[in-house]
Amino acid sequence: MEKDMLRMLIAMVFAALVVLVTGPKWIAWLRKLKFGQTIYELGPQSHKQKQGTPTMGGIMTTIALTAAVLVCHPAQWNGAQDFLWPMLFVTLGSMAVGFADDWIKVVKKRSLGLTPWQKIFGQVFVAVAFAVYCYLHPMVGSKVWVPFVNIEWDLGIFYIPLCALTVIFIVNSANLQDGLDGILSSVTAVGSLAWGVLALMISQAYAAGAFTLPEANHHTLAVFAFALVGACIGFLRFNHYPAKVFMGDTGSMLIGGATVGLAFLTRQPFLLLLIAFTMVASSVSVIIQRYYYKATRKIYGEPRRLFKMTPIHHHFELSGMKETKVVLMYAIVTAVLSLIAIWGVSGAKIL
């Protein structure tokens, strides 16, 4: 137990230090290359001053996370069944789609980035491949745990499409949430801490003989989660208000991929509704706004909006909340819901 926790803490500190030490040089390099963020014209007026802030900072977190995980990975390698490989695949695969989108927007000067079909193709490929791997993996399979009600639900072959759709949804939700300085880094640092604790709990339960999944694989997930915590904490040094760098789609999709990967490999996808609640809320608010807009246009002859602006963090901004307070609120909500998620699993038969 003590060695496991030490390895997790080393991964967290290592990732944070990599970002903190290399960050200034990365930011200077991004400025030199003129990789500046283009601010959405219809966004909040207060965001206009952020025009030109270096973007694609997600490269920093990608390098830090990957290096920390490889350095601190448990000594026991499980070959093709090792959870390190699917975690790296869904995380770096999602990041690659975001990187391509950023590259086209920033370097090629095509403001829309990848076409919708190009982006969907990349995301579907990553999502389906990850879902099939999980389905065929003897330590994951088609069963998911339903917290609080203490039951295991076998989805059968439907696991694959449901898993793939969830991957795409969470990756894009993380991308949507990255609209305020430090918001995605903050909630991810808090949420990933929860995923790390959950993975460690399951790992220790296996070590005690109460569970059949290999201890090493869940320890790998715990190390991965804590490395992500460290990478986000390090990135916050440069990304908190007023941000010196943005993570771009490179970073936001990396985070989305890592988050959903941790959820499915721990067999706890339902906990995304708690730990990743603010990400989910970002997408749901956009969907509600769109359908409400269309419905009111048909009913009243003119469109109306339920929120002042979506994703919903912009609604809070335009309602008078300071950007920093919105970020703090999101982090606190994530912390509270994460504690509830841990409590919901701690008393389950899974442990």
Coordinates of C-alpha atoms in Angstrom, one line a residue:
M1 CA 0.0 0.0 0.0
E2 CA 2.7 2.4 1.0
K3 CA 4.8 1.6 -2.1
D4 CA 1.7 2.1 -4.3
M5 CA 0.9 5.5 -2.9
L6 CA 4.6 6.6 -3.1
R7 CA 4.6 5.6 -6.8
M8 CA 1.4 7.6 -7.4
L9 CA 2.8 10.7 -5.6
I10 CA 6.1 10.5 -7.5
A11 CA 4.1 10.4 -10.8
M12 CA 2.1 13.4 -9.7
V13 CA 5.1 15.5 -8.7
F14 CA 7.2 14.3 -11.7
A15 CA 4.4 15.4 -14.1
A16 CA 4.0 18.8 -12.4
L17 CA 7.7 19.5 -12.4
V18 CA 8.0 18.7 -16.1
V19 CA 5.4 21.3 -16.9
L20 CA 6.7 23.8 -14.5
V21 CA 10.3 23.5 -15.7
T22 CA 9.6 23.4 -19.4
G23 CA 6.5 25.7 -19.4
P24 CA 8.3 29.0 -19.9
K25 CA 10.3 27.7 -22.8
W26 CA 7.3 26.2 -24.4
I27 CA 5.3 29.4 -24.1
A28 CA 8.1 31.5 -25.5
W29 CA 8.4 29.0 -28.4
L30 CA 4.7 29.2 -29.1
R31 CA 4.8 33.0 -29.0
K32 CA 7.8 33.0 -31.5
L33 CA 5.8 30.8 -33.9
K34 CA 2.8 33.1 -33.4
F35 CA 0.6 30.2 -32.4
G36 CA -2.0 32.6 -31.0
Q37 CA -5.6 31.8 -30.0
T38 CA -8.4 33.3 -32.1
I39 CA -11.2 34.4 -29.9
Y40 CA -14.8 33.5 -31.0
E41 CA -16.5 36.7 -32.3
L42 CA -19.8 35.9 -30.6
G43 CA -18.2 35.1 -27.3
P44 CA -18.3 37.3 -24.2
Q45 CA -16.8 40.8 -24.8
S46 CA -14.5 40.4 -21.8
H47 CA -12.7 37.6 -23.7
K48 CA -11.6 39.9 -26.6
Q49 CA -8.4 40.8 -24.6
K50 CA -7.3 37.2 -24.8
Q51 CA -6.9 37.4 -28.5
G52 CA -3.4 36.2 -29.5
T53 CA -2.7 34.3 -26.3
P54 CA -0.5 31.3 -27.1
T55 CA -2.4 28.1 -27.6
M56 CA -1.6 24.4 -28.1
G57 CA -0.2 24.3 -24.6
G58 CA -1.7 20.9 -24.3
I59 CA 1.6 19.7 -25.8
M60 CA 3.1 20.4 -22.4
T61 CA 0.6 18.3 -20.5
T62 CA 0.9 15.5 -23.1
I63 CA 4.6 15.2 -22.7
A64 CA 4.5 15.5 -18.9
L65 CA 1.7 13.0 -18.5
T66 CA 3.2 10.4 -20.9
A67 CA 6.7 10.7 -19.3
A68 CA 5.4 10.4 -15.8
V69 CA 3.3 7.3 -16.6
L70 CA 6.1 5.5 -18.4
V71 CA 8.7 6.3 -15.6
C72 CA 6.3 5.4 -12.7
H73 CA 4.5 2.5 -14.3
P74 CA 4.4 -0.6 -12.0
A75 CA 7.2 -3.1 -12.5
Q76 CA 4.7 -5.9 -13.4
W77 CA 4.0 -5.7 -17.1
N78 CA 1.0 -7.7 -18.3
G79 CA 1.8 -7.7 -22.0
A80 CA -1.2 -6.9 -24.3
Q81 CA -3.5 -7.0 -21.3
D82 CA -1.8 -4.2 -19.5
F83 CA -4.1 -1.3 -18.9
L84 CA -1.3 1.1 -19.8
W85 CA -1.9 0.5 -23.6
P86 CA -5.6 1.3 -23.8
M87 CA -5.1 4.3 -21.6
L88 CA -2.4 5.7 -23.8
F89 CA -4.3 4.9 -26.9
V90 CA -7.6 6.6 -25.9
T91 CA -5.7 9.6 -24.4
L92 CA -3.1 10.2 -27.1
G93 CA -5.5 9.2 -29.9
S94 CA -8.0 11.9 -28.7
M95 CA -5.1 14.3 -28.3
A96 CA -4.0 13.6 -31.9
V97 CA -7.4 14.7 -33.2
G98 CA -7.3 17.8 -31.2
F99 CA -3.7 18.5 -32.2
A100 CA -4.6 18.2 -35.9
D101 CA -7.5 20.6 -35.4
D102 CA -5.3 23.1 -33.6
W103 CA -2.6 22.8 -36.2
I104 CA -4.9 23.5 -39.1
K105 CA -6.5 26.5 -37.3
V106 CA -3.3 28.0 -36.0
V107 CA -0.6 27.1 -38.5
K108 CA -2.6 26.6 -41.7
K109 CA -4.8 29.6 -40.8
R110 CA -8.0 27.8 -41.5
S111 CA -10.2 29.2 -38.7
L112 CA -12.6 26.2 -38.7
G113 CA -9.8 23.6 -38.3
L114 CA -10.7 20.1 -39.3
T115 CA -13.9 19.6 -41.2
P116 CA -16.8 18.1 -39.1
W117 CA -16.4 14.8 -41.0
Q118 CA -12.7 14.7 -40.5
K119 CA -13.0 15.3 -36.8
I120 CA -15.8 12.7 -36.4
F121 CA -13.9 10.1 -38.4
G122 CA -10.9 10.5 -36.1
Q123 CA -12.9 10.4 -32.9
V124 CA -15.0 7.4 -34.1
F125 CA -11.9 5.5 -34.9
V126 CA -10.4 6.0 -31.5
A127 CA -13.7 5.5 -29.7
V128 CA -14.6 2.2 -31.5
A129 CA -11.1 0.8 -31.2
F130 CA -11.1 1.5 -27.5
A131 CA -14.6 0.1 -27.0
V132 CA -13.7 -3.1 -28.8
Y133 CA -10.6 -3.5 -26.7
C134 CA -12.5 -3.1 -23.5
Y135 CA -15.2 -5.5 -24.6
L136 CA -12.7 -8.2 -25.5
H137 CA -10.5 -7.7 -22.5
P138 CA -11.0 -10.5 -19.9
M139 CA -10.6 -8.0 -17.0
V140 CA -13.2 -5.5 -18.4
G141 CA -15.7 -7.2 -20.7
S142 CA -19.3 -6.0 -21.1
K143 CA -20.2 -5.5 -17.5
V144 CA -20.3 -2.1 -15.8
W145 CA -20.8 -1.4 -12.1
V146 CA -23.9 0.6 -11.1
P147 CA -22.9 2.6 -8.0
F148 CA -25.2 3.1 -5.0
V149 CA -27.5 0.3 -6.0
N150 CA -24.7 -2.2 -5.7
I151 CA -25.3 -4.2 -8.9
E152 CA -23.3 -5.2 -12.0
W153 CA -25.0 -4.6 -15.3
D154 CA -24.1 -6.8 -18.3
L155 CA -24.6 -4.7 -21.5
G156 CA -23.7 -7.6 -23.8
I157 CA -22.8 -6.5 -27.3
F158 CA -24.4 -3.1 -26.7
Y159 CA -21.4 -2.3 -24.6
I160 CA -19.4 -1.4 -27.7
P161 CA -21.6 1.3 -29.2
L162 CA -22.5 2.7 -25.8
C163 CA -18.8 2.9 -24.8
A164 CA -17.8 4.4 -28.1
L165 CA -20.6 7.1 -27.9
T166 CA -19.6 7.9 -24.4
V167 CA -16.0 8.4 -25.4
I168 CA -17.0 10.8 -28.2
F169 CA -19.4 12.6 -25.9
I170 CA -16.9 13.1 -23.0
V171 CA -14.0 14.1 -25.3
N172 CA -16.2 16.8 -26.9
S173 CA -17.6 17.8 -23.6
A174 CA -14.1 18.5 -22.2
N175 CA -13.4 20.5 -25.3
L176 CA -16.5 22.6 -24.8
Q177 CA -15.7 23.2 -21.1
D178 CA -12.3 24.7 -21.9
G179 CA -13.7 28.2 -22.3
L180 CA -12.4 30.0 -19.2
D181 CA -8.9 30.5 -17.9
G182 CA -8.0 27.5 -15.7
I183 CA -11.4 25.9 -15.7
L184 CA -10.6 22.6 -17.4
S185 CA -7.3 22.2 -15.6
S186 CA -8.9 22.8 -12.2
V187 CA -11.8 20.4 -12.5
T188 CA -9.6 17.8 -14.1
A189 CA -7.0 18.0 -11.3
V190 CA -9.8 17.4 -8.8
G191 CA -11.6 14.8 -10.8
S192 CA -8.5 12.8 -11.7
L193 CA -7.6 12.7 -8.0
A194 CA -10.9 10.9 -7.4
W195 CA -10.3 8.5 -10.3
G196 CA -6.9 7.8 -8.8
V197 CA -8.3 7.1 -5.3
L198 CA -11.0 4.8 -6.8
A199 CA -8.4 2.8 -8.9
L200 CA -6.3 2.4 -5.8
M201 CA -9.3 1.2 -3.7
I202 CA -10.0 -1.4 -6.3
S203 CA -6.3 -2.4 -6.6
Q204 CA -6.1 -2.9 -2.8
A205 CA -9.4 -4.9 -2.8
Y206 CA -7.8 -7.3 -5.3
A207 CA -4.7 -7.5 -3.2
A208 CA -6.9 -8.4 -0.2
G209 CA -8.5 -11.2 -2.2
A210 CA -11.9 -9.5 -2.5
F211 CA -11.9 -9.0 -6.2
T212 CA -10.8 -10.9 -9.3
L213 CA -9.2 -8.1 -11.4
P214 CA -5.4 -7.9 -11.4
E215 CA -4.0 -5.5 -8.8
A216 CA -1.3 -4.2 -11.1
N217 CA -3.7 -3.0 -13.8
H218 CA -5.7 -0.9 -11.4
H219 CA -2.4 0.4 -9.8
T220 CA -1.5 1.5 -13.4
L221 CA -4.8 3.4 -13.6
A222 CA -4.1 5.1 -10.2
V223 CA -0.6 6.1 -11.4
F224 CA -2.1 7.5 -14.6
A225 CA -4.7 9.4 -12.8
F226 CA -2.2 11.0 -10.4
A227 CA 0.1 11.9 -13.2
L228 CA -2.8 13.7 -14.9
V229 CA -3.4 15.5 -11.6
G230 CA 0.2 16.7 -11.5
A231 CA 0.2 17.7 -15.2
C232 CA -2.9 19.8 -14.7
I233 CA -1.6 21.4 -11.5
G234 CA 1.6 22.3 -13.3
F235 CA -0.3 23.7 -16.3
L236 CA -2.5 25.8 -13.9
R237 CA 0.7 27.8 -13.1
F238 CA 0.5 29.3 -16.6
N239 CA -3.2 28.8 -17.3
H240 CA -4.9 30.5 -14.3
Y241 CA -6.5 33.9 -14.8
P242 CA -5.1 35.8 -16.7
A243 CA -3.8 32.9 -18.7
K244 CA -0.4 33.0 -20.3
V245 CA -1.2 30.0 -22.5
F246 CA -4.3 28.0 -23.5
M247 CA -4.3 24.2 -23.8
G248 CA -6.2 24.3 -27.1
D249 CA -8.0 21.3 -28.5
T250 CA -4.8 19.4 -28.0
G251 CA -5.1 19.6 -24.3
S252 CA -8.8 19.5 -23.9
M253 CA -9.3 16.3 -26.0
L254 CA -6.3 14.7 -24.2
I255 CA -8.1 15.3 -20.9
G256 CA -11.4 14.0 -22.3
G257 CA -9.8 10.9 -23.5
A258 CA -8.0 10.2 -20.3
T259 CA -11.1 10.9 -18.2
V260 CA -13.3 8.5 -20.1
G261 CA -10.6 5.9 -20.3
L262 CA -10.3 5.9 -16.5
A263 CA -14.0 5.5 -16.2
F264 CA -14.4 2.5 -18.4
L265 CA -11.3 0.6 -17.4
T266 CA -12.3 0.9 -13.7
R267 CA -15.8 -0.3 -15.0
Q268 CA -17.3 2.8 -13.4
P269 CA -18.7 4.8 -16.4
F270 CA -21.8 5.9 -14.4
L271 CA -19.5 7.9 -12.2
L272 CA -18.9 10.2 -15.1
L273 CA -22.2 11.8 -14.2
L274 CA -20.7 12.8 -10.9
I275 CA -16.9 13.2 -11.3
A276 CA -17.2 14.7 -14.8
F277 CA -20.5 16.4 -14.1
T278 CA -19.3 19.9 -15.2
M279 CA -18.1 18.5 -18.5
V280 CA -21.4 16.8 -19.1
A281 CA -23.3 20.0 -18.1
S282 CA -21.3 21.9 -20.8
S283 CA -22.6 19.7 -23.5
V284 CA -26.1 19.3 -22.2
S285 CA -26.5 23.1 -21.9
V286 CA -25.5 23.5 -25.6
I287 CA -28.0 20.8 -26.6
I288 CA -30.8 22.2 -24.5
Q289 CA -30.1 25.7 -25.9
R290 CA -30.2 24.6 -29.5
Y291 CA -33.5 22.7 -29.2
Y292 CA -35.1 25.4 -27.1
Y293 CA -34.1 27.9 -29.7
K294 CA -35.6 25.9 -32.5
A295 CA -38.8 25.0 -30.6
T296 CA -39.5 28.6 -29.6
R297 CA -39.0 29.8 -33.1
K298 CA -41.7 27.3 -34.2
I299 CA -44.1 28.1 -31.3
Y300 CA -43.7 31.9 -31.0
G301 CA -42.5 32.8 -34.5
E302 CA -39.2 34.1 -33.1
P303 CA -36.4 32.2 -31.4
R304 CA -35.7 32.5 -27.7
R305 CA -32.7 31.4 -25.5
L306 CA -32.9 29.6 -22.2
F307 CA -29.4 30.6 -21.3
K308 CA -27.6 33.9 -22.0
M309 CA -24.9 31.9 -23.7
T310 CA -23.6 28.4 -23.8
P311 CA -21.7 26.4 -22.7
I312 CA -23.3 27.2 -19.4
H313 CA -20.1 28.7 -17.8
H314 CA -20.6 31.7 -20.2
H315 CA -24.1 32.0 -18.8
F316 CA -22.7 32.5 -15.3
E317 CA -20.2 35.0 -16.6
L318 CA -22.8 37.1 -18.3
S319 CA -25.0 36.9 -15.2
G320 CA -22.3 38.8 -13.3
M321 CA -20.0 36.2 -11.9
K322 CA -16.3 36.9 -12.3
E323 CA -14.4 34.4 -14.4
T324 CA -12.3 33.3 -11.4
K325 CA -15.4 32.7 -9.3
V326 CA -17.0 30.5 -12.0
V327 CA -13.8 28.4 -12.1
L328 CA -13.7 28.1 -8.3
M329 CA -17.4 27.1 -8.2
Y330 CA -16.8 24.4 -10.8
A331 CA -13.8 23.0 -8.9
I332 CA -15.8 22.9 -5.6
V333 CA -18.8 21.2 -7.3
T334 CA -16.4 18.6 -8.8
A335 CA -14.8 18.0 -5.4
V336 CA -18.1 17.5 -3.6
L337 CA -19.5 15.2 -6.3
S338 CA -16.2 13.3 -6.4
L339 CA -16.5 12.6 -2.7
I340 CA -20.0 11.3 -3.2
A341 CA -18.7 9.1 -6.0
I342 CA -16.0 7.6 -3.8
W343 CA -18.5 7.1 -1.0
G344 CA -20.9 5.4 -3.5
V345 CA -18.2 2.8 -4.4
S346 CA -16.5 2.4 -1.0
G347 CA -19.3 0.4 0.5
A348 CA -20.1 -1.7 -2.6
K349 CA -19.5 -5.4 -3.0
I350 CA -17.0 -4.6 -5.7
L351 CA -14.6 -3.9 -2.8

